XYZ file of C-alpha atoms in Angstrom:
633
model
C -24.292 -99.018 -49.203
C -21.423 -100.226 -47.156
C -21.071 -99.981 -43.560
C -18.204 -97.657 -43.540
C -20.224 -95.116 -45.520
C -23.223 -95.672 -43.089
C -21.661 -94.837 -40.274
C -19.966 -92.018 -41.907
C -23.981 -90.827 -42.936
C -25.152 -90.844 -39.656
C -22.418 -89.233 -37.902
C -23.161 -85.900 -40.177
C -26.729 -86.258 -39.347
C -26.193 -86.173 -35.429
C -23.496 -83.805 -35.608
C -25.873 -81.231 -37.619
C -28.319 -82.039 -35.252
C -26.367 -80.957 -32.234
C -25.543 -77.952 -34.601
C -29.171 -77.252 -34.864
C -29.817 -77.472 -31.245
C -26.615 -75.580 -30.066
C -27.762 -72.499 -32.894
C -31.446 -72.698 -31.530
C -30.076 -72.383 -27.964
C -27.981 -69.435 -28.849
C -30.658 -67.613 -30.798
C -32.922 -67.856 -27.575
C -30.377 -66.766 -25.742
C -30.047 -63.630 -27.803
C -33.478 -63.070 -27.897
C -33.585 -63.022 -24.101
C -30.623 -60.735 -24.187
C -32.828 -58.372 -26.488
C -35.975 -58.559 -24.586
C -33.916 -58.035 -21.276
C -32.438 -54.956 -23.367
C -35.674 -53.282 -24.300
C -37.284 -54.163 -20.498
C -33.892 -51.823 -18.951
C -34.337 -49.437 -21.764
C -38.196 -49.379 -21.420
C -37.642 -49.142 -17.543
C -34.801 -46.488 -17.989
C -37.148 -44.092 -19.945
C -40.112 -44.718 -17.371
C -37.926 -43.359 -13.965
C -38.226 -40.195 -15.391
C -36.360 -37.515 -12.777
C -38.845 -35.040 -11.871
C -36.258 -32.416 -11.442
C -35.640 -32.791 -15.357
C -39.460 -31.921 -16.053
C -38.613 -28.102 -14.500
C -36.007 -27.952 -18.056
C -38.659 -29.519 -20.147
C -38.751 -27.607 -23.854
C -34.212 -26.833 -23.318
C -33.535 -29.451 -25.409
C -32.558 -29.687 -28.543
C -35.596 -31.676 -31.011
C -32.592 -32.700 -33.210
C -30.672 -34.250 -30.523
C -33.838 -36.282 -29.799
C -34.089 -37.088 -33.625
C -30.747 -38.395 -33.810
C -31.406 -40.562 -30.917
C -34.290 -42.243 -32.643
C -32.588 -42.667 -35.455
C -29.720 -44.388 -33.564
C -32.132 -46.358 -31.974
C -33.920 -47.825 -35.106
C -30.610 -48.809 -36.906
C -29.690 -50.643 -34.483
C -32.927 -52.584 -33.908
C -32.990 -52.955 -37.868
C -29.266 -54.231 -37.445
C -30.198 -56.814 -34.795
C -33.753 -57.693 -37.305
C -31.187 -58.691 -40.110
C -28.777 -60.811 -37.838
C -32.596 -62.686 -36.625
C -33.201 -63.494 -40.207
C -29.945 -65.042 -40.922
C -30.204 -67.713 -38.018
C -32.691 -70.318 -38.783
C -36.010 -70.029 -37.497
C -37.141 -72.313 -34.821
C -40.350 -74.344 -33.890
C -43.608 -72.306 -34.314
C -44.803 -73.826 -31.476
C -41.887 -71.851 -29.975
C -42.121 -68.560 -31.885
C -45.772 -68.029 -30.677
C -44.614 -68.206 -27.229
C -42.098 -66.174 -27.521
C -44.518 -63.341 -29.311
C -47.051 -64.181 -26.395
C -44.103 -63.091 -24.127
C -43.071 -59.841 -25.258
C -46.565 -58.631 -25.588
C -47.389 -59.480 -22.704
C -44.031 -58.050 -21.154
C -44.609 -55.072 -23.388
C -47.734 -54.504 -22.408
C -46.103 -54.307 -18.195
C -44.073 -52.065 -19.477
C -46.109 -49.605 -20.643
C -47.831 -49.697 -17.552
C -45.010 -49.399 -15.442
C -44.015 -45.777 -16.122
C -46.923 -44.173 -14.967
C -46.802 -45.843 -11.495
C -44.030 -44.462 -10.916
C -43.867 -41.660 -12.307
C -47.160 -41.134 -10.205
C -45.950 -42.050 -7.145
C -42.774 -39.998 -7.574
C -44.533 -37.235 -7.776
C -46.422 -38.246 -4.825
C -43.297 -38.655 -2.846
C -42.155 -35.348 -3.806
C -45.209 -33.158 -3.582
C -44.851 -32.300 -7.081
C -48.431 -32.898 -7.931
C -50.794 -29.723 -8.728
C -54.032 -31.088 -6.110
C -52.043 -32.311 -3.359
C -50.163 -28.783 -3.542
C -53.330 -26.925 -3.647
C -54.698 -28.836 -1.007
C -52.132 -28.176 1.323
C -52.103 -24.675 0.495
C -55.878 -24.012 1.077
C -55.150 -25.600 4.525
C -52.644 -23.122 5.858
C -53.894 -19.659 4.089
C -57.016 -18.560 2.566
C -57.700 -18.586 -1.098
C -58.502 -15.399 -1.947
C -54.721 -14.626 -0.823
C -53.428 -17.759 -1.688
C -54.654 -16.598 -5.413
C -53.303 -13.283 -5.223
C -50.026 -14.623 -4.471
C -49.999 -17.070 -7.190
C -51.203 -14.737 -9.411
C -48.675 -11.560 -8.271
C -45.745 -14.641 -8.580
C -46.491 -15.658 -11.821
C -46.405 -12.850 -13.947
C -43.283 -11.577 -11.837
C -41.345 -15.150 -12.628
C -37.901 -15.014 -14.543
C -36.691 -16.774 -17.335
C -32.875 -17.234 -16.658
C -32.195 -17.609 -20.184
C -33.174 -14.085 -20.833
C -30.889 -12.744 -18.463
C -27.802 -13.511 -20.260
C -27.114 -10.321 -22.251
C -25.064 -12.579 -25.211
C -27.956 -14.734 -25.815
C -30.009 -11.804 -27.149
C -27.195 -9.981 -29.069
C -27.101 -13.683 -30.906
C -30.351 -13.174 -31.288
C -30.365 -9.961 -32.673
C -26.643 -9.506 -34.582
C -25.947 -13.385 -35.133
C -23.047 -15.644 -33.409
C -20.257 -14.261 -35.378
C -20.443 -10.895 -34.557
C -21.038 -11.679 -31.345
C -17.320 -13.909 -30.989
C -15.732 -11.113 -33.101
C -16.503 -8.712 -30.118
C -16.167 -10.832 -27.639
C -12.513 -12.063 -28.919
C -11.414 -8.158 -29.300
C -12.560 -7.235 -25.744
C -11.051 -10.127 -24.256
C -7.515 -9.149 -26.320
C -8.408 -5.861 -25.118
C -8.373 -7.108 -21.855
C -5.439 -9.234 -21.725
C -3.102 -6.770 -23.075
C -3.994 -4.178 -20.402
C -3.451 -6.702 -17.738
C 0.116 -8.037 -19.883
C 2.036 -6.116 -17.519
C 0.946 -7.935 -14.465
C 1.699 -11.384 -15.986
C -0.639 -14.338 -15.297
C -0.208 -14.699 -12.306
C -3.861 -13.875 -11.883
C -5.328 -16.071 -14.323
C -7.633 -18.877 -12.331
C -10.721 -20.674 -13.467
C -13.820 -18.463 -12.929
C -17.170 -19.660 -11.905
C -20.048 -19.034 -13.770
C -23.126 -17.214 -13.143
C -26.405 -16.359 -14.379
C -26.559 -12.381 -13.897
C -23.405 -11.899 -15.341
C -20.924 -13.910 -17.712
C -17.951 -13.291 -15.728
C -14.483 -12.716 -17.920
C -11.657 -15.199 -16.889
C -9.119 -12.149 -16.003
C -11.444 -11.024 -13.345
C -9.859 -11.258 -10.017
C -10.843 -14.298 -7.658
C -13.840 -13.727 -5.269
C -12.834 -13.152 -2.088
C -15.917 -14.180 -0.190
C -15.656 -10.596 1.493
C -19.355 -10.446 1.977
C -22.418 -13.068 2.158
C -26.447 -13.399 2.745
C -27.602 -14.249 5.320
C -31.601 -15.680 6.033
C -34.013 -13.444 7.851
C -37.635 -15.375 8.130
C -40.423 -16.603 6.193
C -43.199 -14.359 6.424
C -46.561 -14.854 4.061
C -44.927 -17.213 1.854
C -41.843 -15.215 0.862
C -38.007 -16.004 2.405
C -36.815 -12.782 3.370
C -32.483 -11.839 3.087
C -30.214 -9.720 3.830
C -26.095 -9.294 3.241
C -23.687 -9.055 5.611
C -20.298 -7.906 5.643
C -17.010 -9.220 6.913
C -14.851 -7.317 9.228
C -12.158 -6.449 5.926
C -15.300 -5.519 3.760
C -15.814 -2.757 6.763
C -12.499 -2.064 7.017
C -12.642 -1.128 2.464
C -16.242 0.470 3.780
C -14.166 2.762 5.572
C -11.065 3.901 3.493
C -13.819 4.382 0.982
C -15.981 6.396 2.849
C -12.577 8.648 3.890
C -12.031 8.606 0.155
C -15.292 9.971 -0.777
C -15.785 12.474 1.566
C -12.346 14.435 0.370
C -13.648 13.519 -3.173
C -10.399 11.693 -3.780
C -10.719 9.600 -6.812
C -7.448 7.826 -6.492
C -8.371 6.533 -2.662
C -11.346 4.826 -4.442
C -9.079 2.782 -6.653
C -6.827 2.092 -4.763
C -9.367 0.215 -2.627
C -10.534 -1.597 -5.140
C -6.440 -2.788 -5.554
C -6.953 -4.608 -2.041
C -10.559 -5.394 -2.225
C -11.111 -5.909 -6.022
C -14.933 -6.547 -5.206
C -15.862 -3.405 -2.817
C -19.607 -2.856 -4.422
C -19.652 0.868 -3.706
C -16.025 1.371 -5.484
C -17.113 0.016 -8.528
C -20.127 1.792 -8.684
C -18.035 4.638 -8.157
C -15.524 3.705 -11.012
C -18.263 2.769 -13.131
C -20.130 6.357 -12.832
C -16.762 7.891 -13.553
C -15.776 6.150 -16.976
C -19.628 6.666 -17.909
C -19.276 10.131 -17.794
C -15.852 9.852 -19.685
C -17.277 8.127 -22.189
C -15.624 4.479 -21.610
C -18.874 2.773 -21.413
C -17.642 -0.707 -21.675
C -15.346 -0.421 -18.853
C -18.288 1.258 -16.818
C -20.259 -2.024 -17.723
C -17.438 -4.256 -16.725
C -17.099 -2.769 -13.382
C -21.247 -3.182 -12.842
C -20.646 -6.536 -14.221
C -17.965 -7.765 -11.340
C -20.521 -6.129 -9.207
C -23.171 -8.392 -9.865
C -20.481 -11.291 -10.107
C -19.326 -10.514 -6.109
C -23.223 -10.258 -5.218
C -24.615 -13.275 -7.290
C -21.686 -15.367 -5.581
C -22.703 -14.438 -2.016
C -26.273 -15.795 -2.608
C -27.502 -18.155 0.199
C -28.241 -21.281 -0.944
C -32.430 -20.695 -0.068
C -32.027 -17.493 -2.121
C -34.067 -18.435 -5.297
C -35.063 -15.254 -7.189
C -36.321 -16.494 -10.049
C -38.663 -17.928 -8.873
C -40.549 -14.756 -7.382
C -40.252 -16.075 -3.805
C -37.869 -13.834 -2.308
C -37.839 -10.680 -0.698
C -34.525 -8.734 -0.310
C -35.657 -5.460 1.124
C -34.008 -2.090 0.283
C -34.744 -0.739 3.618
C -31.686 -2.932 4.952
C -28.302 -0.762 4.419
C -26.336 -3.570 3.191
C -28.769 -4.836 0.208
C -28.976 -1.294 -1.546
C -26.072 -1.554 -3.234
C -27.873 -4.746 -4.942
C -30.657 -2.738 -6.063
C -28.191 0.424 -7.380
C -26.035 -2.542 -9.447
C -29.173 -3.939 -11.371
C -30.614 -0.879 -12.250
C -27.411 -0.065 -14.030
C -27.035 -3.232 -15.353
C -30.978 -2.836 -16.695
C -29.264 0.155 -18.267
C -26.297 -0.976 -20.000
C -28.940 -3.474 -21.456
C -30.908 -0.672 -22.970
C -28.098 1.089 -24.504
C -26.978 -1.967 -25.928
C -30.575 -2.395 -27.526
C -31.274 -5.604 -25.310
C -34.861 -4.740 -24.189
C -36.254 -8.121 -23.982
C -33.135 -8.674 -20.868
C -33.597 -5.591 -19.452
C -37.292 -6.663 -19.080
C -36.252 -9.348 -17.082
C -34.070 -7.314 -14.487
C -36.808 -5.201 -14.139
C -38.843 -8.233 -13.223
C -36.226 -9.142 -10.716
C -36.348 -5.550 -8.879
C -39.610 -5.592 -8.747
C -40.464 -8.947 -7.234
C -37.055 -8.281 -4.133
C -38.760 -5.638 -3.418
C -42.970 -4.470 -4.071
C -42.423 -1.252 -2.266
C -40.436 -0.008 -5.688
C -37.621 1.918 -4.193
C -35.754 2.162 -7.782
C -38.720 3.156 -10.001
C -38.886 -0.044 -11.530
C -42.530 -0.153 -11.890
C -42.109 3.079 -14.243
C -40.187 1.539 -16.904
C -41.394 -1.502 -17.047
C -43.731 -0.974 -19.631
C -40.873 0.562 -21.911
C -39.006 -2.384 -21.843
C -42.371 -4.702 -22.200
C -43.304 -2.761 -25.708
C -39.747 -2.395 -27.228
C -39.353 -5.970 -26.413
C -42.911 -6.816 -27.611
C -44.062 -8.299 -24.708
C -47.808 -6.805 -25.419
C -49.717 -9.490 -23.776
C -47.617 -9.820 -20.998
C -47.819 -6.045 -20.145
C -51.628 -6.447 -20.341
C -51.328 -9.817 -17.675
C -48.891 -7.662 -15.090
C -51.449 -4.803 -14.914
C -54.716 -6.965 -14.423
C -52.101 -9.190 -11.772
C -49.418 -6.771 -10.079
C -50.531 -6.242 -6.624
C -50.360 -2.518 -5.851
C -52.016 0.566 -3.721
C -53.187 1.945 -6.599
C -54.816 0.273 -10.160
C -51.545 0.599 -12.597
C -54.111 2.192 -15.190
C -54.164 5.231 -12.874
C -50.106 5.754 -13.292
C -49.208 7.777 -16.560
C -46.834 5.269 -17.785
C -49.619 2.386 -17.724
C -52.559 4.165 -18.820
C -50.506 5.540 -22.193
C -48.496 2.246 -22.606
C -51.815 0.273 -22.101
C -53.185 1.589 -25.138
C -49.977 1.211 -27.133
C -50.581 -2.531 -26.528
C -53.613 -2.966 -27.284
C -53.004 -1.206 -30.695
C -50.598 -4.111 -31.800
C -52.035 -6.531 -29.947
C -56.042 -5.378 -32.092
C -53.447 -5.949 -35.284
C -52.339 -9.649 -34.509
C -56.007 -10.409 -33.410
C -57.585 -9.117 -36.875
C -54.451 -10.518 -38.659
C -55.370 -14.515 -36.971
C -58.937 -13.944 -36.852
C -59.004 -13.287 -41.014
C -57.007 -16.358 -41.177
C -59.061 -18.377 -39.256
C -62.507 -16.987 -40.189
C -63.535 -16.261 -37.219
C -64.741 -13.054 -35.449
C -62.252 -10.738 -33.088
C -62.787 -10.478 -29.111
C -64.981 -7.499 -28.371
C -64.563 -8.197 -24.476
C -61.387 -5.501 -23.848
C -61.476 -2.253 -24.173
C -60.329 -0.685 -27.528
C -56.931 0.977 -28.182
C -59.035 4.069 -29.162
C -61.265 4.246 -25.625
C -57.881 3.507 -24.067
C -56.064 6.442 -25.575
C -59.313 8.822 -24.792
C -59.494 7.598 -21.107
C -55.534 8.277 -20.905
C -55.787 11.814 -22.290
C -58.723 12.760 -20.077
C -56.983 11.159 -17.217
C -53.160 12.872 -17.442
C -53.553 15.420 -20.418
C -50.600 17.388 -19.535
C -48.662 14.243 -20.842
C -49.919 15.617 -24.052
C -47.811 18.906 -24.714
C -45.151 17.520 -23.237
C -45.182 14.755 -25.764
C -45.547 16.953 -28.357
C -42.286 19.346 -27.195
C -40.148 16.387 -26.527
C -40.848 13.900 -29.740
C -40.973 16.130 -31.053
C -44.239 16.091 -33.190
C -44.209 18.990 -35.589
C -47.569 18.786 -37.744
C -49.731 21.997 -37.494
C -52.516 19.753 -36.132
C -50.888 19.697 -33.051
C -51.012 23.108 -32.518
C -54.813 23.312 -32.956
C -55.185 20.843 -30.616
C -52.628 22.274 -27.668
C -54.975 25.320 -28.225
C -58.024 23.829 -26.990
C -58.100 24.633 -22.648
C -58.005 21.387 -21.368
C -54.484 20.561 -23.291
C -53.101 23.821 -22.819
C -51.121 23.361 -19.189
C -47.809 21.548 -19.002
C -48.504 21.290 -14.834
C -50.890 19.362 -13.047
C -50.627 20.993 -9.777
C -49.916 17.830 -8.339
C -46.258 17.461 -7.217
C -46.217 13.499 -7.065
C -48.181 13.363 -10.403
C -45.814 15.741 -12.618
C -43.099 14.021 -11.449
C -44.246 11.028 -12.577
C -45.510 12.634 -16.158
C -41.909 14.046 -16.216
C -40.102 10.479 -15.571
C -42.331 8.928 -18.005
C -41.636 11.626 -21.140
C -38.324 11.034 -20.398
C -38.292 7.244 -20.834
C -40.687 6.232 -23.605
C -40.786 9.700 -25.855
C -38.967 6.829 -28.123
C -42.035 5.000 -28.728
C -44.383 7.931 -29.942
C -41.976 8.030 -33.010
C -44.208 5.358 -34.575
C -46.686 6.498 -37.262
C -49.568 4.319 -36.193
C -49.088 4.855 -32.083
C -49.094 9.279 -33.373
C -52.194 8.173 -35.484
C -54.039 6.432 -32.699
C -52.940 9.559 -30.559
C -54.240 12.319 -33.172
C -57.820 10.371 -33.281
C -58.090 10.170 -29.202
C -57.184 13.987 -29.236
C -59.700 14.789 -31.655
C -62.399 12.699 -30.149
C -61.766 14.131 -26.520
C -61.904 17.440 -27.218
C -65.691 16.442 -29.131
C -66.670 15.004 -25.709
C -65.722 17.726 -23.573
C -67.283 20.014 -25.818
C -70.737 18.301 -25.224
C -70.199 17.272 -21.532
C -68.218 19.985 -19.904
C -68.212 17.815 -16.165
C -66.561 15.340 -17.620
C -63.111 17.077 -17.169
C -64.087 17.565 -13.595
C -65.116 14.138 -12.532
C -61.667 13.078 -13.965
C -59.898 16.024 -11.785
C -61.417 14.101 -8.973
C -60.389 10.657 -9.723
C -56.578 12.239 -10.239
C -56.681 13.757 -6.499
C -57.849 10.762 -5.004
C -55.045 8.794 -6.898
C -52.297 11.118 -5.882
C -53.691 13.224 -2.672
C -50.355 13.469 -1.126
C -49.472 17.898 -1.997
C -45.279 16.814 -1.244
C -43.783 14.900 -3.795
C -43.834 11.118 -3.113
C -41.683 10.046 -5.554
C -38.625 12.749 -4.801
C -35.950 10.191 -4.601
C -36.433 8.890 -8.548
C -34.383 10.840 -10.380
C -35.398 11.975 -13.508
C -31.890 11.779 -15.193
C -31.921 7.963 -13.977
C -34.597 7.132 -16.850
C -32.850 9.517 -19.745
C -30.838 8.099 -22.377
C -28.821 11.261 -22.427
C -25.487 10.462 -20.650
C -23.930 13.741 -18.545
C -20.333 14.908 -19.354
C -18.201 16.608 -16.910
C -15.513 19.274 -17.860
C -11.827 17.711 -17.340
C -10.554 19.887 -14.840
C -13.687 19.007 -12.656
C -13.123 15.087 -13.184
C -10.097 15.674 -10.741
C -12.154 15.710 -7.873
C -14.943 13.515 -8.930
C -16.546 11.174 -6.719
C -20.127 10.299 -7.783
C -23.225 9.740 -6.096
C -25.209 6.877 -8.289
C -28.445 8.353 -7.744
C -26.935 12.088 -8.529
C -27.530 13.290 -11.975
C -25.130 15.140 -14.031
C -25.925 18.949 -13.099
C -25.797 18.340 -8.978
C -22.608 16.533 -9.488
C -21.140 19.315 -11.521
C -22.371 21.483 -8.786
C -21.052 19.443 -5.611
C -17.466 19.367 -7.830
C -17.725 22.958 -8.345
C -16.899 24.158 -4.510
C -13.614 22.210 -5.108
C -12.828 23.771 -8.404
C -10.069 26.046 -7.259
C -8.379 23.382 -5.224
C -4.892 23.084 -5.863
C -4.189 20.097 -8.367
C -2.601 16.879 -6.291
C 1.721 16.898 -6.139
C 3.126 14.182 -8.670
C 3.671 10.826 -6.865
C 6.697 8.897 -6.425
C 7.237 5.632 -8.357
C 9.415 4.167 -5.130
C 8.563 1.113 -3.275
C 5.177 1.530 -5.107
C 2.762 -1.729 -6.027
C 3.328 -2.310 -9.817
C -0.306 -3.146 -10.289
C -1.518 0.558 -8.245
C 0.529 2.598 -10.507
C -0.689 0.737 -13.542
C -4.760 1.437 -12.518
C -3.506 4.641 -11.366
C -2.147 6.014 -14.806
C -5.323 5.074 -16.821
C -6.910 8.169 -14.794
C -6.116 11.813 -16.536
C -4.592 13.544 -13.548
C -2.851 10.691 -12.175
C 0.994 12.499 -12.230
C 4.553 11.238 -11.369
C 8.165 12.806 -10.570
C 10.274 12.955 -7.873
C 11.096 14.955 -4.941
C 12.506 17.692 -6.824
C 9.820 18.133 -9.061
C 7.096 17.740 -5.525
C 9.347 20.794 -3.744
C 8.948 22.614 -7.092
C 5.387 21.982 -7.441
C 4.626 22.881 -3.892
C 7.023 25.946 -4.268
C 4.731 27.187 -7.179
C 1.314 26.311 -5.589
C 2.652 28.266 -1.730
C 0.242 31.254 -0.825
C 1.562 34.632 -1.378
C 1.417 36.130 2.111
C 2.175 39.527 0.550
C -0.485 39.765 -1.347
């Protein structure tokens, strides 16, 4: 070998060398990239937010998939770029495996640290909380409390009337009405341009529209006190809400339909106009523009929440006693409603959970339809946790509505016991009452329910008729003012659910069976006369200011000529407003209106309504020429 070609040999072999050393380098380099990498990623999952454990479950488990999946491609990726670099020392590779276990291994460990001692700092752990709350109040209320503000605690997601009609009819029926209301809307409002087009904020009542009128801020809430663990509120009103209060209040007391809109023209969110409005295209028959006007209701009331106001949660106490926070109470009952008609019982449920935790002395009659919406939306066990848990004067079973909707649980809730228990092989929980001794105890308790059930269902098999015969089902009248009110308000609300053959079977049997033990224990009846009195002592009735026509699906109509006039009360049912129209009947109709130096936008909401007329001045002298009193006469 020459020397030329030995030098050129050994040049190679130190320049592969350095190639060796500068690839090795690089590789660790990489490696330490990676490790640093997985200890930010590692470290990024461990600092888990607390706050984000409150929306645990909301996520979707095929977002998380993908993310895995993502995840091990791209480790796989980086695996195959590894393999293509040569190895280095094992000397070296052991070291490097030593490292990332042992780094792995700190890793793992690290999350719960933190995550414990961020809890910690927070007070977000279940002892310390319990601790502290033994410390201030006494357990037995303390667990009351807890108890009463658990079963009362709301699921936003159920409030949002569109997430159950997805539910129930599927997302493209859902858009297709959606898209033809909103058209609906737009052309009506084409005339005023878009002027009034903004970007709306959302809320969780309601799902405001995006022509809806801007929020004026014309009223607010305001923080009373914390009193036994509850944060009490009330709303207040600014000086131009008082000055709409007023025009309206001059409006309704000449029953002067037209002054109500056209306060709602200045003050588009005056709660007591569009309640008014509302009432009046119900009993028209426009009952999506009723809704809409309880909807921007509850838009103007959910945007005036104070920031400490947390509902949901059970926590809060907005009292109906204050003036200013009934019109709350009047808009979600209406909106509770709209649900119904709409066939959204499992929503409805949940705004009856709101009205009763604002307020436990039930000035609505909340507590008398909640267990209509709890079986349509077959929330059995849940019916059966609020009576055992809802803090009240009386035991709920004592209340006609509970004691008869009691047993209607149990009934489906005995059929997906025996239904598991087959499947599992085991044996069915004898420790609760039956439906059957249910049913018997709620007959023997309110049997007047019984022939009114039978009248209004109406249930027309000739067994019925044997039984009414029998003394102790024959009255209709308890004698007991509170009590038949009660039976009356309940008949009128769930009649719907004794349409069921097995709920009419379970009925028949109880009947049957009653009638058998009164036959051989004739006190019987008495010593349940005794426990009614002592429920419901009271001889005036207690519960005067629940309508009855407030729980009926049967919506009241109003002849046209009357509508002229019509200014309703929302607690009035259909016959007393007829009747407080009726002294007005023979008032002469309102002159037509000039269209001069008139607001565009008034005259457009003023010719949607029937008697709403226009002319001029010749045709007002004429009409007032016509309508003069003959003095001759």
């Amino acid at each position: 070998m020459s020397g030329r070609l030995l030098k050129k040999v050994l040049k190679e072999h130190e320049e592969s060398k350095h190639r060796n050393h500068h690839d090795e380098g690089e590789e660790e380099e990489e490696e330490e990239e990676e490790e640093d990498e997985n200890l930010d990623g590692s470290r990024g999952r461990s600092s888990i937010n607390p706050f984000d454990l409150l929306n645990e479950g909301d996520e979707d488990p095929d977002s998380e998939k993908e993310i895995d999946i993502d995840d091990e491609s791209i480790i796989e990726m980086k695996n195959e770029d590894a393999d293509n670099v040569q190895p280095a020392s094992k000397n070296k590779s052991k070291k490097k495996k030593k490292k990332k276990t042992k780094e792995s291994r700190s890793n793992v460990a690290k999350p719960e640290i933190t995550l414990d001692e961020t809890l910690e700092a927070l007070s977000l752990d279940a002892n310390s909380k319990k601790e502290k709350f033994q410390e201030t109040k006494p357990p037995s209320d303390s667990a009351k409390r807890a108890s009463s503000r658990s079963v009362l605690e709301i699921d936003p997601k159920y409030l949002n009337l569109e997430n159950e009609l997805r539910r129930m009819y599927g997302s493209k029926v859902v858009r297709s009405l959606e898209s033809s209301s909103q058209a609906g809307g737009s052309s009506r409002q084409g005339r005023v341009g878009r002027r009034g087009i903004h970007h709306i904020t959302k809320t969780v009542l309601i799902s405001p529209m995006e022509n809806w009128s801007r929020w004026d801020r014309s009223f607010s809430m305001e923080f009373l006190e914390t009193k036994d663990g509850y944060n009490y509120f009330r709303y207040t009103h600014s000086s131009t809400y008082e000055q709409a209060q007023r025009a309206f209040q001059a409006a309704q007391a000449i029953h002067d339909l037209n002054g109500v809109a056209s306060v709602l023209i200045n003050h588009p969110y005056h709660i007591d106009s569009l309640i008014t409005m509302a009432d009046y295209f119900k009993f028209v028959g426009e009952h999506q523009m009723a809704a809409d006007a309880i909807g921007k209701c509850l838009y103007g009331l959910e945007r005036a929440w104070h920031p400490m106001f947390t509902p949901f949660q059970g926590n809060c106490r907005l009292k109906f006693s204050h003036e200013t926070n009934k019109p709350f109470f009047t808009t979600l009952f209406a909106h509770m409603r709209n649900m119904d008609r709409r066939g959204c019982h499992r929503s409805a449920l949940e705004v009856c959970k709101l009205l009763l935790s604002l307020d436990t002395d039930n000035p609505v009659g909340a507590l008398f339809c909640v267990d209509y919406f709890a079986l349509r939306a077959e929330e059995y066990a849940w019916l059966e946790q609020f009576s055992e848990e809802y803090q009240s004067d009386n035991s709920l079973w004592l209340f006609p509505n509970f004691s008869y909707s009691l047993a209607i649980a149990r009934v489906y809730l005995e059929k997906m016991e025996s239904s598991s228990s087959s499947e599992a092989g085991s044996l069915m929980d004898t420790s609760k009452s039956s439906s059957l001794d249910l049913m018997m105890q709620a007959l023997k308790l309110h049997p007047t329910v019984l022939k009114k059930l039978v009248d209004k269902v109406p249930l027309k098999d000739q067994a019925w008729t044997k039984i009414l015969k029998h003394s102790y089902f024959r009255s209709e009248q308890s004698k007991n003012p509170s009590l038949d009110h009660l039976i009356n308000i309940y008949v009128e609300r769930n009649y719907l659910i004794w349409r069921l053959p097995d709920v009419q079977k379970l009925l028949r049997s109880a009947a049957d069976l009653v009638i058998e033990s009164l036959e051989e224990n004739a006190t019987e009846g008495e010593d349940f006369l005794r426990a009614r009195e002592e429920a419901f002592p009271a001889k005036n009735n207690e519960y005067s200011h629940l309508s009855t026509h407030d729980f009926s699906d049967s919506v009241p109509t109003l002849p046209p000529d009357n509508l002229q006039n019509f200014v309703a009360d929302p607690r009035m049912g259909g016959d007393q407003v007829a009747a407080g129209v009726g002294g007005h009947h023979h008032q002469a109709p309102p002159p037509p209106r000039g269209l001069e130096n008139r607001n565009a936008l008034a005259v457009l909401f003023e010719s949607i309504l029937p008697w709403a007329q226009y002319g001029d001045e010749d045709d007002e002298i004429a009409h007032d020429a016509d309508h003069q009193p003959d003095n001759n006469a």
